[in-house]
């Protein structure tokens, strides 16, 4: 079956399902690019920054500025920009900056949830509409006649729309869960590296006090 025939047989719900699938693909590609950039550069950058901060804090600050497209770099910069803060102020700066980065880390989660929820419902709607057409075309005593074509078309619409709705929802769900896992891992890493930075700053603060 060709793609055009598949969409034509699926009925009216195939157009919104096509739109949802295109939106889902666009959002997935954006998130893949975002998380690829974060995961490839972040760990090495943080190890370098923590090492530099113990030896030469201005160099660590410069290194973070050069990588300010990463969320964790912006979080660290928010604390390091303060002028001789107390350890409590330093920690609060890290926590406040983290809260500001959460919408970026969780970006499009609501859109993914909407697509995952709406796609099967559109498939179900297509199923109902297809069955309505099938029963409307059914004429008792004319089995094997022209009405059989209408019944078959209605059933085809019902099945195809169901498959399309579930396919969009399942594919989006797999990627959405992957991104949620990356988000939780990112939070853990930010807390880990943030804790290490706090300890280094605490030692620095005790020396200069």
Short mmCIF file of C-alpha atoms in Angstrom, two decimals:
data_model
loop_
_atom_site.label_atom_id
_atom_site.label_comp_id
_atom_site.label_asym_id
_atom_site.label_seq_id
_atom_site.Cartn_x
_atom_site.Cartn_y
_atom_site.Cartn_z
CA UNK A 1 0.00 0.00 0.00
CA UNK A 2 1.39 3.40 -0.97
CA UNK A 3 1.66 6.24 1.54
CA UNK A 4 -0.98 8.28 -0.29
CA UNK A 5 -3.40 5.35 -0.27
CA UNK A 6 -2.70 4.79 3.43
CA UNK A 7 -3.60 8.39 4.27
CA UNK A 8 -6.64 8.48 2.02
CA UNK A 9 -8.01 5.27 3.54
CA UNK A 10 -7.40 6.49 7.08
CA UNK A 11 -10.08 9.14 6.91
CA UNK A 12 -10.30 12.70 8.19
CA UNK A 13 -8.25 12.11 11.37
CA UNK A 14 -5.13 11.36 9.34
CA UNK A 15 -4.49 15.07 8.70
CA UNK A 16 -4.29 16.07 12.39
CA UNK A 17 -2.26 12.93 13.07
CA UNK A 18 0.14 13.95 10.30
CA UNK A 19 0.46 17.41 11.85
CA UNK A 20 1.12 15.91 15.28
CA UNK A 21 3.74 13.56 13.87
CA UNK A 22 5.55 16.44 12.13
CA UNK A 23 5.50 18.51 15.33
CA UNK A 24 6.75 15.53 17.33
CA UNK A 25 9.63 14.92 14.91
CA UNK A 26 10.66 18.59 15.04
CA UNK A 27 10.61 18.66 18.85
CA UNK A 28 12.45 15.34 19.10
CA UNK A 29 15.21 16.55 16.78
CA UNK A 30 15.62 19.73 18.83
CA UNK A 31 15.88 17.77 22.08
CA UNK A 32 18.33 15.27 20.55
CA UNK A 33 20.57 18.13 19.46
CA UNK A 34 20.30 19.76 22.90
CA UNK A 35 21.10 16.64 24.90
CA UNK A 36 23.86 15.59 22.52
CA UNK A 37 25.56 18.94 23.05
CA UNK A 38 25.17 18.71 26.82
CA UNK A 39 26.31 15.12 27.26
CA UNK A 40 29.30 15.38 24.93
CA UNK A 41 30.87 18.43 26.56
CA UNK A 42 29.62 18.72 30.10
CA UNK A 43 31.61 16.15 32.09
CA UNK A 44 35.00 17.14 30.70
CA UNK A 45 34.19 20.83 31.13
CA UNK A 46 33.19 20.41 34.76
CA UNK A 47 36.31 18.43 35.63
CA UNK A 48 38.45 21.14 34.04
CA UNK A 49 36.54 23.93 35.79
CA UNK A 50 36.78 22.31 39.22
CA UNK A 51 40.49 21.76 38.74
CA UNK A 52 41.05 25.32 37.52
CA UNK A 53 38.96 26.79 40.34
CA UNK A 54 41.32 25.29 42.89
CA UNK A 55 44.38 26.68 41.08
CA UNK A 56 43.22 29.82 39.32
CA UNK A 57 39.59 30.97 39.87
CA UNK A 58 39.64 33.65 37.10
CA UNK A 59 40.63 30.97 34.57
CA UNK A 60 37.75 28.79 35.73
CA UNK A 61 35.37 31.73 35.34
CA UNK A 62 36.66 32.38 31.82
CA UNK A 63 36.26 28.72 30.92
CA UNK A 64 32.63 28.80 32.05
CA UNK A 65 31.94 31.96 30.06
CA UNK A 66 33.31 30.29 26.93
CA UNK A 67 30.80 27.45 27.43
CA UNK A 68 27.84 29.49 28.62
CA UNK A 69 25.55 27.68 26.16
CA UNK A 70 25.52 24.78 28.64
CA UNK A 71 22.98 24.99 31.50
CA UNK A 72 25.45 23.86 34.17
CA UNK A 73 27.96 26.51 33.07
CA UNK A 74 25.34 29.24 33.51
CA UNK A 75 24.45 27.85 36.94
CA UNK A 76 28.08 27.97 38.08
CA UNK A 77 28.55 31.44 36.64
CA UNK A 78 25.62 32.74 38.67
CA UNK A 79 27.46 31.78 41.87
CA UNK A 80 30.97 32.72 40.79
CA UNK A 81 29.86 36.20 39.69
CA UNK A 82 29.09 37.12 43.30
CA UNK A 83 31.64 39.25 45.11
CA UNK A 84 32.95 37.30 48.11
CA UNK A 85 29.62 35.71 49.08
CA UNK A 86 29.15 33.68 52.22
CA UNK A 87 28.87 29.91 51.70
CA UNK A 88 25.13 30.22 52.27
CA UNK A 89 24.82 32.94 49.62
CA UNK A 90 26.95 30.86 47.27
CA UNK A 91 24.66 27.85 47.72
CA UNK A 92 21.51 29.95 47.28
CA UNK A 93 22.92 31.39 44.05
CA UNK A 94 23.48 27.87 42.71
CA UNK A 95 20.00 26.75 43.71
CA UNK A 96 18.31 29.85 42.25
CA UNK A 97 20.20 29.48 38.98
CA UNK A 98 19.22 25.80 38.84
CA UNK A 99 15.54 26.73 39.18
CA UNK A 100 15.95 29.16 36.31
CA UNK A 101 17.43 26.42 34.09
CA UNK A 102 14.74 23.81 34.82
CA UNK A 103 12.33 25.08 32.11
CA UNK A 104 15.13 24.69 29.54
CA UNK A 105 15.97 21.18 30.72
CA UNK A 106 12.27 20.18 30.70
CA UNK A 107 11.46 22.03 27.49
CA UNK A 108 8.63 20.54 25.37
CA UNK A 109 7.62 18.01 28.06
CA UNK A 110 4.07 19.35 27.99
CA UNK A 111 3.99 19.19 24.19
CA UNK A 112 5.18 15.58 24.24
CA UNK A 113 2.54 14.66 26.84
CA UNK A 114 -0.14 16.32 24.72
CA UNK A 115 0.88 14.43 21.57
CA UNK A 116 1.07 11.14 23.50
CA UNK A 117 -2.44 11.70 24.90
CA UNK A 118 -4.17 13.14 21.84
CA UNK A 119 -2.84 10.76 19.16
CA UNK A 120 -4.56 7.60 20.45
CA UNK A 121 -7.77 9.58 20.97
CA UNK A 122 -7.66 10.73 17.36
CA UNK A 123 -7.06 7.12 16.35
CA UNK A 124 -10.09 6.09 18.41
CA UNK A 125 -12.15 8.83 16.80
CA UNK A 126 -11.12 7.53 13.38
CA UNK A 127 -12.11 4.04 14.46
CA UNK A 128 -15.57 5.21 15.49
CA UNK A 129 -16.06 7.22 12.31
CA UNK A 130 -14.94 4.25 10.22
CA UNK A 131 -17.35 1.92 11.98
CA UNK A 132 -20.16 4.42 11.54
CA UNK A 133 -19.46 4.50 7.81
CA UNK A 134 -19.29 0.70 7.72
CA UNK A 135 -22.65 0.27 9.45
CA UNK A 136 -24.20 3.04 7.38
CA UNK A 137 -23.18 1.20 4.20
CA UNK A 138 -24.41 -2.16 5.46
CA UNK A 139 -27.65 -3.41 3.93
CA UNK A 140 -29.16 -6.65 5.13
CA UNK A 141 -29.61 -9.05 2.24
CA UNK A 142 -27.08 -7.32 0.00
CA UNK A 143 -24.00 -9.13 1.25
CA UNK A 144 -21.59 -9.47 -1.63
CA UNK A 145 -23.14 -6.53 -3.49
CA UNK A 146 -22.04 -2.94 -3.84
CA UNK A 147 -22.57 -2.15 -0.14
CA UNK A 148 -19.78 -4.57 0.74
CA UNK A 149 -17.32 -2.07 -0.69
CA UNK A 150 -18.59 0.62 1.68
CA UNK A 151 -18.40 -1.73 4.65
CA UNK A 152 -14.85 -2.73 3.77
CA UNK A 153 -13.82 0.90 3.33
CA UNK A 154 -15.28 1.84 6.71
CA UNK A 155 -13.47 -1.00 8.45
CA UNK A 156 -10.22 -0.08 6.69
CA UNK A 157 -10.59 3.51 7.87
CA UNK A 158 -11.17 2.31 11.42
CA UNK A 159 -8.12 0.06 11.49
CA UNK A 160 -5.72 2.44 9.72
CA UNK A 161 -6.60 5.42 11.91
CA UNK A 162 -6.10 3.28 15.03
CA UNK A 163 -2.70 2.10 13.83
CA UNK A 164 -1.64 5.65 12.91
CA UNK A 165 -2.71 7.11 16.26
CA UNK A 166 -0.95 4.41 18.26
CA UNK A 167 2.19 4.65 16.13
CA UNK A 168 2.53 8.40 16.70
CA UNK A 169 1.87 8.02 20.44
CA UNK A 170 4.26 5.08 20.94
CA UNK A 171 7.14 6.66 19.01
CA UNK A 172 6.73 9.97 20.88
CA UNK A 173 6.49 8.17 24.22
CA UNK A 174 9.78 6.34 23.68
CA UNK A 175 11.66 9.57 22.99
CA UNK A 176 9.85 11.49 25.74
CA UNK A 177 10.83 8.87 28.33
CA UNK A 178 14.42 8.98 27.07
CA UNK A 179 14.49 12.75 27.52
CA UNK A 180 13.00 12.43 31.01
CA UNK A 181 15.78 10.00 31.92
CA UNK A 182 18.39 12.44 30.61
CA UNK A 183 16.73 15.23 32.60
CA UNK A 184 16.88 13.27 35.86
CA UNK A 185 20.51 12.33 35.19
CA UNK A 186 21.31 15.97 34.48
CA UNK A 187 19.81 17.07 37.80
CA UNK A 188 21.91 14.49 39.62
CA UNK A 189 25.08 15.66 37.86
CA UNK A 190 24.36 19.32 38.59
CA UNK A 191 23.88 18.50 42.26
CA UNK A 192 27.07 16.43 42.29
CA UNK A 193 29.26 19.05 40.61
CA UNK A 194 27.53 21.86 42.49
CA UNK A 195 28.34 20.15 45.79
CA UNK A 196 31.98 19.80 44.80
CA UNK A 197 32.13 23.48 43.83
CA UNK A 198 30.59 24.45 47.16
CA UNK A 199 33.23 22.45 49.05
CA UNK A 200 36.04 24.10 47.11
CA UNK A 201 34.56 27.54 47.72
CA UNK A 202 34.09 26.79 51.41
CA UNK A 203 37.81 26.05 51.73
CA UNK A 204 38.62 29.21 49.78
CA UNK A 205 36.24 31.26 51.97
CA UNK A 206 37.80 29.93 55.17
CA UNK A 207 41.27 30.97 53.96
CA UNK A 208 40.33 34.53 53.03
CA UNK A 209 38.10 35.22 56.00
#
